[in-house]
Coordinates of C-alpha atoms in Angstrom, one line a residue:
M46 CA -22.0 1.5 15.3
P47 CA -22.6 3.2 12.0
A48 CA -20.4 5.9 10.6
A49 CA -21.0 9.5 11.6
R50 CA -20.2 12.9 10.3
E51 CA -18.2 13.7 13.4
L52 CA -17.2 11.6 16.3
V53 CA -15.4 12.3 19.6
I54 CA -13.3 9.5 21.1
R55 CA -13.2 10.7 24.7
G56 CA -10.8 9.8 27.4
A57 CA -8.5 7.5 25.5
E58 CA -4.9 6.8 26.3
V59 CA -3.4 7.9 23.0
V60 CA -0.3 6.0 21.9
D61 CA 0.4 7.9 18.7
G62 CA 2.8 5.6 16.8
T63 CA 6.0 7.7 17.3
G64 CA 7.1 5.8 20.4
A65 CA 6.3 8.8 22.6
P66 CA 4.7 8.2 26.0
A67 CA 1.0 7.6 26.1
R68 CA -1.2 10.7 26.9
R69 CA -4.8 11.0 27.8
A70 CA -6.8 13.0 25.3
D71 CA -10.0 13.4 23.4
V72 CA -9.8 13.0 19.6
L73 CA -12.3 14.5 17.2
L74 CA -12.8 12.7 13.8
G75 CA -14.7 13.9 10.8
G76 CA -14.6 13.4 7.0
G77 CA -12.3 10.4 7.4
R78 CA -9.6 12.5 9.2
I79 CA -8.4 13.3 12.6
L80 CA -9.6 16.9 13.1
A81 CA -8.4 17.7 16.6
I82 CA -6.5 16.1 19.6
T83 CA -7.2 17.8 22.9
P84 CA -5.8 17.0 26.3
E85 CA -8.7 15.9 28.3
T86 CA -8.2 18.5 31.0
T87 CA -8.7 21.5 28.6
G88 CA -12.1 20.4 27.4
A89 CA -13.0 17.9 24.7
P90 CA -13.6 18.9 21.1
G91 CA -17.1 17.5 21.5
R92 CA -17.9 19.9 24.2
R93 CA -16.6 22.8 22.1
R94 CA -19.1 21.8 19.4
P95 CA -22.2 20.9 21.2
G96 CA -24.6 18.7 19.1
A97 CA -22.1 18.5 16.3
A98 CA -20.6 15.1 17.2
R99 CA -21.3 11.8 18.8
V100 CA -19.1 10.6 21.6
L101 CA -17.4 7.2 22.1
D102 CA -16.4 6.7 25.7
A103 CA -12.9 5.2 25.5
E104 CA -12.2 5.0 29.2
G105 CA -9.6 2.3 29.9
L106 CA -8.8 1.9 26.2
V107 CA -5.7 2.8 24.2
L108 CA -6.2 4.7 20.9
A109 CA -3.5 3.9 18.4
P110 CA -3.0 4.1 14.6
G111 CA -4.4 1.2 12.8
F112 CA -1.8 -1.6 12.4
I113 CA 0.0 -2.1 9.1
D114 CA 0.7 -5.7 8.0
M115 CA 3.9 -5.4 6.1
H116 CA 3.7 -8.9 4.8
A117 CA 0.3 -10.3 3.8
H118 CA -0.9 -13.0 1.5
S119 CA -4.5 -11.7 1.1
D120 CA -4.2 -11.1 -2.6
L121 CA -7.3 -13.1 -3.5
A122 CA -8.8 -13.4 0.0
L123 CA -9.7 -9.7 0.0
L124 CA -11.7 -10.2 -3.2
R125 CA -13.2 -13.6 -2.2
D126 CA -14.3 -12.4 1.3
P127 CA -14.2 -8.6 1.5
D128 CA -15.4 -8.9 5.1
H129 CA -11.8 -10.0 5.9
S130 CA -12.4 -10.5 9.6
A131 CA -9.1 -12.3 10.0
K132 CA -7.3 -9.0 9.7
A133 CA -10.0 -6.5 10.6
A134 CA -10.5 -8.0 14.0
Q135 CA -6.8 -7.6 14.7
G136 CA -6.9 -3.9 14.2
V137 CA -5.2 -4.1 10.8
T138 CA -6.1 -1.2 8.6
L139 CA -3.5 -1.7 5.8
E140 CA -1.9 -4.7 4.3
V141 CA 1.0 -5.0 1.8
L142 CA 0.3 -7.6 -0.9
G143 CA 2.3 -9.0 -3.8
Q144 CA 4.8 -10.7 -1.5
D145 CA 7.5 -13.3 -2.0
G146 CA 7.8 -12.6 -5.8
L147 CA 4.6 -14.3 -6.8
S148 CA 1.2 -12.7 -7.3
Y149 CA -1.4 -12.0 -9.9
A150 CA -0.3 -8.8 -11.7
P151 CA 1.1 -8.1 -14.2
V152 CA 0.1 -11.2 -16.1
D153 CA -1.1 -12.6 -19.4
E154 CA -3.4 -15.6 -19.9
R155 CA -0.5 -18.1 -19.8
T156 CA 1.2 -16.6 -16.8
L157 CA -2.0 -16.1 -14.8
A158 CA -2.8 -19.9 -15.1
E159 CA 0.8 -20.8 -14.1
V160 CA 0.8 -18.5 -11.1
R161 CA -2.6 -19.7 -10.0
S162 CA -1.3 -23.2 -9.9
A163 CA 2.0 -22.4 -8.3
I164 CA 0.6 -20.5 -5.3
T165 CA -2.8 -22.2 -5.0
G166 CA -1.7 -23.2 -1.5
W167 CA -1.3 -19.5 -0.5
N168 CA -4.5 -18.2 -2.0
G169 CA -6.6 -20.9 -3.5
D170 CA -6.7 -21.5 -7.3
G171 CA -9.0 -18.5 -7.9
S172 CA -11.6 -20.5 -9.8
D173 CA -14.3 -19.0 -7.6
L174 CA -13.3 -15.5 -8.7
D175 CA -13.4 -13.5 -12.0
L176 CA -9.7 -12.6 -12.4
D177 CA -10.5 -10.0 -15.0
W178 CA -7.4 -7.8 -14.5
R179 CA -4.0 -8.2 -16.2
S180 CA -2.0 -5.1 -15.1
V181 CA -1.1 -3.8 -11.7
G182 CA -3.3 -0.8 -12.1
E183 CA -6.3 -3.0 -13.0
Y184 CA -5.7 -5.1 -10.0
L185 CA -5.6 -2.0 -7.8
D186 CA -8.8 -0.8 -9.4
R187 CA -10.5 -4.1 -8.5
L188 CA -9.6 -3.5 -4.9
D189 CA -11.1 0.0 -5.1
R190 CA -14.6 -1.6 -5.5
G191 CA -14.6 -1.9 -1.7
I192 CA -12.7 -4.1 0.8
A193 CA -12.4 -4.3 4.6
V194 CA -8.9 -2.9 4.9
N195 CA -6.6 -0.8 2.8
A196 CA -4.1 -2.5 0.6
A197 CA -0.8 -1.6 -1.0
Y198 CA 1.0 -3.8 -3.7
L199 CA 4.5 -4.9 -4.5
V200 CA 5.3 -5.9 -8.1
P201 CA 6.3 -9.5 -7.8
Q202 CA 9.7 -10.2 -9.5
G203 CA 9.0 -13.9 -10.0
T204 CA 5.8 -13.1 -11.8
L205 CA 7.7 -10.6 -14.0
R206 CA 10.2 -13.3 -14.9
A207 CA 7.4 -15.9 -15.6
L208 CA 5.8 -13.4 -17.9
V209 CA 8.9 -12.4 -19.9
V210 CA 11.4 -15.3 -19.5
G211 CA 9.1 -18.2 -18.5
W212 CA 10.0 -20.8 -15.9
E213 CA 13.5 -21.6 -17.3
D214 CA 16.6 -21.7 -15.2
R215 CA 18.8 -19.4 -17.4
P216 CA 20.0 -15.8 -17.5
A217 CA 17.6 -13.4 -19.0
T218 CA 18.7 -11.9 -22.3
P219 CA 19.3 -8.2 -22.7
A220 CA 15.9 -7.8 -24.5
E221 CA 14.1 -9.8 -21.7
R222 CA 15.7 -7.6 -19.1
R223 CA 14.5 -4.5 -20.9
R224 CA 11.0 -5.9 -21.0
M225 CA 11.0 -6.7 -17.3
R226 CA 12.3 -3.2 -16.5
Q227 CA 9.5 -1.8 -18.6
L228 CA 6.8 -3.8 -17.0
L229 CA 8.1 -3.0 -13.5
A230 CA 8.1 0.7 -14.3
E231 CA 4.5 0.4 -15.6
G232 CA 3.5 -1.3 -12.3
L233 CA 5.2 1.3 -10.2
A234 CA 3.7 4.2 -12.2
E235 CA 0.2 2.6 -11.7
G236 CA 0.7 2.7 -7.9
A237 CA 2.8 -0.2 -6.7
V238 CA 5.0 0.7 -3.7
G239 CA 8.0 -1.4 -4.7
M240 CA 9.1 -4.9 -5.8
S241 CA 9.2 -8.2 -4.0
S242 CA 11.2 -11.3 -4.7
G243 CA 10.9 -15.0 -3.6
L244 CA 14.5 -16.2 -4.1
T245 CA 13.7 -19.7 -2.9
Y246 CA 10.7 -20.0 -5.2
T247 CA 10.7 -20.6 -8.9
P248 CA 11.0 -18.8 -11.2
G249 CA 12.2 -15.8 -9.3
M250 CA 15.1 -17.8 -7.8
Y251 CA 16.6 -18.2 -11.3
A252 CA 17.5 -14.4 -11.4
D253 CA 21.1 -13.5 -10.8
D254 CA 22.3 -10.5 -8.9
A255 CA 22.9 -8.4 -12.0
E256 CA 19.3 -8.9 -13.1
L257 CA 18.0 -8.1 -9.6
T258 CA 20.2 -4.9 -9.4
E259 CA 18.8 -3.7 -12.8
L260 CA 15.3 -4.1 -11.5
C261 CA 16.0 -2.5 -8.2
R262 CA 17.4 0.6 -10.0
V263 CA 14.0 1.0 -11.5
V264 CA 12.3 0.6 -8.1
A265 CA 14.6 3.3 -6.7
S266 CA 13.9 5.7 -9.5
Y267 CA 10.2 5.6 -8.6
G268 CA 10.8 6.1 -4.8
G269 CA 9.8 2.5 -4.0
Y270 CA 11.6 -0.2 -2.0
Y271 CA 12.8 -3.8 -2.6
C272 CA 11.3 -6.5 -0.4
P273 CA 13.2 -9.8 -0.9
H274 CA 12.5 -13.2 0.5
H275 CA 16.1 -14.0 0.1
R276 CA 17.9 -17.2 -1.0
S277 CA 18.2 -18.9 2.4
Y278 CA 16.9 -18.7 5.9
G279 CA 18.9 -21.8 6.9
A280 CA 22.3 -22.8 5.8
G281 CA 23.9 -19.8 4.2
A282 CA 21.4 -17.3 5.7
L283 CA 24.0 -14.6 6.6
E284 CA 25.5 -14.9 3.1
A285 CA 22.0 -14.5 1.7
Y286 CA 21.4 -11.4 3.7
R287 CA 24.7 -10.0 2.6
E288 CA 23.7 -10.6 -1.0
M289 CA 20.6 -8.5 -0.6
L290 CA 22.5 -5.7 1.1
A291 CA 24.9 -5.7 -1.8
V292 CA 22.2 -5.7 -4.4
A293 CA 20.3 -2.8 -2.7
R294 CA 23.6 -0.8 -2.2
A295 CA 24.6 -1.3 -5.9
A296 CA 21.1 -0.1 -7.0
G297 CA 20.8 2.7 -4.5
C298 CA 17.5 1.2 -3.5
P299 CA 15.8 1.1 0.0
L300 CA 15.7 -2.5 1.3
H301 CA 13.0 -4.2 3.4
L302 CA 13.8 -7.7 4.5
A303 CA 10.7 -10.0 4.3
H304 CA 10.0 -12.1 7.4
A305 CA 13.6 -11.6 8.5
T306 CA 14.7 -14.4 10.8
M307 CA 17.3 -17.1 11.3
N308 CA 15.8 -20.5 11.2
F309 CA 16.7 -24.2 11.4
G310 CA 19.2 -25.8 13.8
V311 CA 22.2 -24.2 12.1
N312 CA 21.1 -20.8 13.2
K313 CA 20.0 -21.2 16.8
G314 CA 21.1 -18.2 18.7
R315 CA 22.6 -16.4 15.7
A316 CA 20.2 -13.4 15.4
P317 CA 22.9 -11.1 16.9
E318 CA 25.2 -11.9 14.0
L319 CA 22.4 -10.7 11.6
L320 CA 21.7 -7.6 13.6
A321 CA 25.4 -6.7 13.6
L322 CA 25.4 -7.0 9.8
L323 CA 22.4 -4.8 9.6
D324 CA 23.8 -2.2 12.0
E325 CA 27.0 -2.0 10.1
A326 CA 25.1 -1.3 6.9
L327 CA 22.8 1.2 8.6
A328 CA 25.8 3.0 10.0
A329 CA 27.2 3.3 6.5
G330 CA 24.0 5.0 5.3
A331 CA 21.9 2.1 4.0
D332 CA 18.1 2.5 4.1
I333 CA 17.0 -0.8 5.7
S334 CA 13.9 -2.1 7.4
L335 CA 12.5 -5.6 8.1
D336 CA 9.4 -7.4 9.3
T337 CA 8.9 -10.4 11.4
Y338 CA 6.0 -12.4 12.8
P339 CA 5.8 -13.2 16.6
Y340 CA 6.0 -17.0 16.3
T341 CA 8.7 -19.6 15.9
P342 CA 7.2 -21.9 13.1
G343 CA 7.1 -20.8 9.5
S344 CA 4.6 -21.6 6.8
T345 CA 4.8 -22.2 3.1
T346 CA 3.7 -24.8 0.5
L347 CA 5.1 -28.3 0.5
A348 CA 6.2 -27.8 -3.1
A349 CA 8.3 -24.9 -2.1
L350 CA 10.7 -27.3 -0.3
L351 CA 11.6 -29.0 -3.6
P352 CA 15.0 -28.3 -5.3
S353 CA 14.9 -25.5 -7.9
W354 CA 15.6 -27.8 -10.8
A355 CA 12.4 -29.7 -10.1
G356 CA 10.4 -26.5 -10.7
E357 CA 12.0 -25.5 -14.0
G358 CA 9.4 -25.2 -16.7
G359 CA 6.5 -24.5 -14.3
P360 CA 4.0 -26.4 -12.2
R361 CA 3.2 -29.0 -14.9
E362 CA 6.8 -29.9 -15.2
T363 CA 7.1 -30.2 -11.5
L364 CA 4.3 -32.7 -11.4
R365 CA 5.7 -34.6 -14.3
R366 CA 9.1 -35.0 -12.5
L367 CA 7.4 -36.1 -9.3
A368 CA 5.6 -38.8 -11.3
D369 CA 8.8 -40.0 -12.9
E370 CA 10.6 -42.6 -10.6
E371 CA 14.1 -41.5 -11.6
C372 CA 13.4 -37.8 -11.1
A373 CA 11.5 -38.5 -7.9
A374 CA 14.5 -40.4 -6.5
R375 CA 16.8 -37.5 -7.4
I376 CA 14.4 -35.1 -5.7
R377 CA 14.4 -37.2 -2.6
H378 CA 18.2 -37.3 -2.4
D379 CA 18.3 -33.5 -2.7
L380 CA 15.7 -33.1 0.0
E381 CA 16.9 -35.7 2.5
V382 CA 20.7 -35.8 1.9
R383 CA 22.1 -32.7 0.2
G384 CA 19.6 -30.1 1.5
A385 CA 17.6 -28.6 -1.4
D386 CA 17.8 -24.9 -2.1
G387 CA 14.0 -24.8 -1.7
C388 CA 14.5 -26.1 1.8
H389 CA 17.2 -23.4 2.5
G390 CA 20.1 -25.8 2.0
V391 CA 19.2 -27.9 5.1
P392 CA 18.3 -31.6 4.8
V393 CA 14.6 -31.8 5.4
E394 CA 13.4 -33.1 8.8
W395 CA 10.0 -34.6 8.1
E396 CA 9.1 -34.5 11.8
T397 CA 9.1 -30.7 11.6
I398 CA 6.9 -30.5 8.5
E399 CA 3.2 -30.3 9.5
I400 CA 0.5 -30.4 6.8
S401 CA -1.7 -27.4 7.4
G402 CA -4.0 -27.5 4.3
V403 CA -5.0 -29.4 1.2
R404 CA -7.4 -28.8 -1.7
D405 CA -8.7 -32.3 -2.1
P406 CA -11.2 -33.2 0.7
A407 CA -10.1 -36.8 0.5
L408 CA -6.7 -35.7 1.9
R409 CA -8.0 -33.9 4.9
P410 CA -7.0 -36.6 7.4
Y411 CA -3.4 -35.6 6.8
V412 CA -4.1 -32.0 8.0
G413 CA -2.7 -31.3 11.5
R414 CA -0.1 -34.2 11.3
T415 CA 3.5 -34.1 10.4
V416 CA 4.7 -35.8 7.3
A417 CA 6.7 -38.2 9.5
A418 CA 3.6 -39.1 11.7
S419 CA 1.5 -39.5 8.6
A420 CA 4.1 -41.8 7.0
A421 CA 4.1 -43.9 10.2
L422 CA 0.4 -44.3 10.0
D423 CA 0.6 -45.1 6.2
G424 CA 3.3 -47.6 6.8
T425 CA 5.6 -46.0 4.3
S426 CA 8.5 -43.5 4.2
P427 CA 8.0 -39.8 4.8
W428 CA 9.1 -39.1 1.2
A429 CA 6.6 -41.4 -0.2
T430 CA 3.8 -39.7 1.8
A431 CA 5.0 -36.2 0.8
R432 CA 5.3 -37.3 -2.9
R433 CA 1.8 -38.8 -2.8
L434 CA 0.3 -35.6 -1.3
L435 CA 2.0 -33.4 -3.9
L436 CA 0.8 -35.5 -6.8
A437 CA -2.7 -36.1 -5.5
D438 CA -3.3 -32.5 -4.6
G439 CA -1.7 -30.8 -7.6
L440 CA 1.0 -29.1 -5.5
G441 CA -1.7 -27.7 -3.3
P442 CA -0.6 -28.7 0.3
T443 CA 0.5 -26.0 2.7
V444 CA 2.7 -26.8 5.6
L445 CA 4.0 -25.4 8.9
Q446 CA 7.7 -25.7 9.4
H447 CA 8.6 -26.0 13.1
V448 CA 12.2 -24.8 12.7
G449 CA 12.4 -21.4 14.5
H450 CA 14.0 -20.2 17.7
E451 CA 12.4 -18.0 20.3
E452 CA 15.6 -16.2 21.2
N453 CA 16.0 -15.1 17.6
V454 CA 12.4 -14.0 17.4
R455 CA 12.8 -11.7 20.4
A456 CA 16.2 -10.3 19.4
L457 CA 14.9 -9.3 16.0
M458 CA 11.7 -7.6 17.2
R459 CA 13.7 -5.3 19.5
H460 CA 15.7 -3.8 16.6
P461 CA 14.9 -0.2 15.6
A462 CA 14.4 -1.2 12.0
H463 CA 11.8 -3.8 12.8
T464 CA 8.1 -3.7 11.7
G465 CA 5.3 -6.3 12.1
G466 CA 4.2 -8.6 9.3
S467 CA 1.9 -11.6 9.6
D468 CA 3.0 -13.6 6.5
G469 CA -0.5 -14.9 7.0
I470 CA -1.8 -17.7 4.7
L471 CA -5.6 -17.8 5.1
Q472 CA -6.1 -21.1 3.2
G473 CA -6.2 -24.6 4.6
G474 CA -7.9 -26.6 7.3
K475 CA -5.4 -25.7 10.0
P476 CA -3.5 -22.5 8.9
H477 CA -0.7 -20.8 10.9
P478 CA -2.3 -18.8 13.7
R479 CA -0.2 -15.8 12.7
A480 CA -2.8 -15.0 10.1
Y481 CA -5.4 -14.3 12.8
G482 CA -3.3 -13.4 15.8
T483 CA 0.0 -11.6 14.9
F484 CA -0.8 -8.0 16.1
P485 CA -2.6 -8.8 19.3
R486 CA 0.1 -11.3 20.1
Y487 CA 2.7 -8.6 19.8
L488 CA 0.7 -6.3 22.2
G489 CA -0.4 -9.0 24.7
H490 CA 2.3 -11.6 24.8
Y491 CA 5.5 -9.8 23.9
A492 CA 4.8 -6.3 25.2
R493 CA 2.5 -6.8 28.3
E494 CA 3.5 -10.3 29.4
L495 CA 7.2 -10.5 28.5
G496 CA 8.2 -6.8 28.3
V497 CA 10.3 -7.4 25.2
L498 CA 9.0 -4.1 24.0
T499 CA 7.2 -1.3 25.8
L500 CA 3.6 -0.7 24.7
E501 CA 4.6 2.6 23.0
E502 CA 7.6 0.9 21.2
C503 CA 5.4 -2.0 20.1
V504 CA 2.8 0.3 18.6
A505 CA 5.5 2.3 16.8
H506 CA 6.8 -1.0 15.3
L507 CA 3.3 -1.8 14.0
T508 CA 2.2 1.7 12.8
G509 CA 4.6 4.6 12.4
R510 CA 7.6 2.7 11.2
P511 CA 5.9 0.8 8.5
A512 CA 4.1 3.9 7.4
A513 CA 7.5 5.6 7.0
R514 CA 8.8 2.7 4.9
L515 CA 5.8 3.0 2.7
R516 CA 6.2 6.8 2.5
L517 CA 2.6 7.4 3.5
P518 CA 2.3 11.1 4.3
D519 CA -0.9 10.9 6.3
R520 CA -1.2 7.4 7.8
G521 CA 0.5 5.6 10.7
L522 CA 0.2 8.2 13.4
V523 CA -2.5 9.7 15.6
R524 CA -1.9 13.2 14.4
E525 CA -4.2 16.1 13.4
G526 CA -4.9 16.0 9.6
Y527 CA -4.0 12.3 9.3
R528 CA -6.5 9.8 8.0
A529 CA -8.6 8.2 10.7
D530 CA -7.2 4.7 10.4
L531 CA -7.4 3.8 14.1
V532 CA -7.7 1.0 16.6
L533 CA -9.0 1.0 20.2
F534 CA -7.8 -1.8 22.4
D535 CA -7.7 -2.8 26.1
P536 CA -4.0 -3.0 27.1
R537 CA -4.9 -5.2 30.1
T538 CA -6.6 -7.9 28.0
V539 CA -5.6 -7.7 24.4
A540 CA -4.4 -11.1 23.2
A541 CA -4.4 -13.4 20.2
G542 CA -7.4 -15.8 20.4
S543 CA -5.8 -18.0 17.7
S544 CA -3.6 -20.9 18.5
F545 CA -2.1 -23.8 16.7
E546 CA -5.0 -26.0 17.9
E547 CA -7.7 -23.4 17.0
P548 CA -6.0 -21.1 14.4
R549 CA -9.1 -19.2 13.3
R550 CA -10.2 -17.8 16.7
T551 CA -10.5 -14.0 16.8
P552 CA -8.6 -11.8 19.2
V553 CA -9.8 -10.5 22.5
G554 CA -9.5 -6.9 23.8
I555 CA -9.9 -5.1 20.5
P556 CA -13.5 -3.6 20.5
Y557 CA -13.1 -0.8 17.8
V558 CA -11.3 -0.4 14.5
L559 CA -11.8 2.4 12.0
V560 CA -10.7 2.7 8.4
D561 CA -10.9 6.2 7.0
G562 CA -13.2 7.1 9.8
E563 CA -15.6 4.2 9.3
F564 CA -16.0 1.5 11.9
T565 CA -15.0 -1.9 10.5
L566 CA -15.2 -3.3 14.1
A567 CA -17.6 -2.0 16.7
E568 CA -18.2 -3.4 20.2
G569 CA -16.0 -6.3 19.1
R570 CA -18.2 -7.3 16.1
R571 CA -17.5 -6.9 12.4
T572 CA -19.7 -4.2 10.8
Q573 CA -20.8 -4.4 7.1
A574 CA -18.5 -1.4 6.2
L575 CA -16.0 -1.9 3.3
P576 CA -14.1 1.4 3.4
G577 CA -10.8 0.0 2.3
R578 CA -9.2 0.9 -0.9
S579 CA -5.8 0.6 -2.7
V580 CA -3.1 2.7 -1.3
R581 CA -0.9 3.7 -4.2
R582 CA 2.7 4.8 -4.2
T583 CA 3.2 8.4 -3.2
P584 CA 5.4 10.2 -5.9
C585 CA 8.8 11.0 -4.6

């Protein structure tokens, strides 16, 4: 269905993103905005303006704000494939990029090459793209050429450190801290909405709390927020959360906890302890939000599990150490006996690590198998198989980590500070299904089937609450004057089509999605429209 000057969505059940009860109404759109919302019984806007608008019959459908993915890894995918059906088909109308402290701006030639190598498992190596930007503003300008969904950006703290300090495990000098603060301020002034960290990823993990606090003060001065992937989701998880709360408190900076969860066997059933910690901070006046994905397994790169010392110096040094027998033996000991900091302080359980993607086609037989199962077939040890994959694929393998707990997932999604984030990695032969199914899974499985959230609560978690965190003055709600970023779904059938067996299947029960009033999905099929643009920080 092509875009129109005016459109009436007639007879929808409007779930407006505030958590208020659904109400039946007709909604008039025009010029990319919501012009009027009229209770159906008083006469539809389309009938008040005969001939001025087309009508979409929404009988049996819910009209909601478009979903906001608070944790996306589509930094290059949006440029490589602007169609972006993985998210458009879910009803996503805005993604937040630059996550986990590593992305592609700001950079220079050296840093860009290093970052491309370090996170090739997240986004591909970028060799198929013209990465012609260097600053945050230039990257956002590149997005403005036309994409399927809107996108906001977090300045990645690890990339800042790589650019200024390098990949060395040492404190930044006063001059280096000044330079990082300057670059961060420039990125925020150019439109970034805050700063991310990946404190189990090199080189961001080498920053101490004093350095992070200095940077967060800059973020706060620009009205942004701090989004850390903190130092542990396993052993020491609560201590890691406390550290982030202390940093944000010292800096006076709003805090958004990335893919907040409690994983690994040591944290089974411990979500209430985390929530009590957050509630105490909220009661004391802290500004805190968090995002989660509605699945138990996590996903990252195989290289991310290595101890931090193995990553010092950058990807080339990591590969050199893996090739050296003495260093490799030390890495193995840290992984399997001590519990590497990259593996959250927990000794690795190779039977929980499933290879989800590789770059080298010759390695594809490993995809879909755990490292332990692959090692058994190879007739070798799991470490030998993992080491071979890392070396042969240039740190490229991505993995699923089957270490989560359902009771923790449900407890966290009920919290009032919760928002939705896919943490979706679109690369690999068998990616995590959250990249293609997060938002319909919330609506179908957790709201309709399990009743963990009511439909109205669920929509608020996915729309109004994240929009408030992003300080968006005209998105995230079905309200007159707001931008027409909208989704129509069938509450009786909406569900994730993706699964761990078939992760790229599209959702069901989502027939229409609009971005700035243009249909990106119509009658369940992706249109050719690319109305998405960068969404830049709103001045405070």
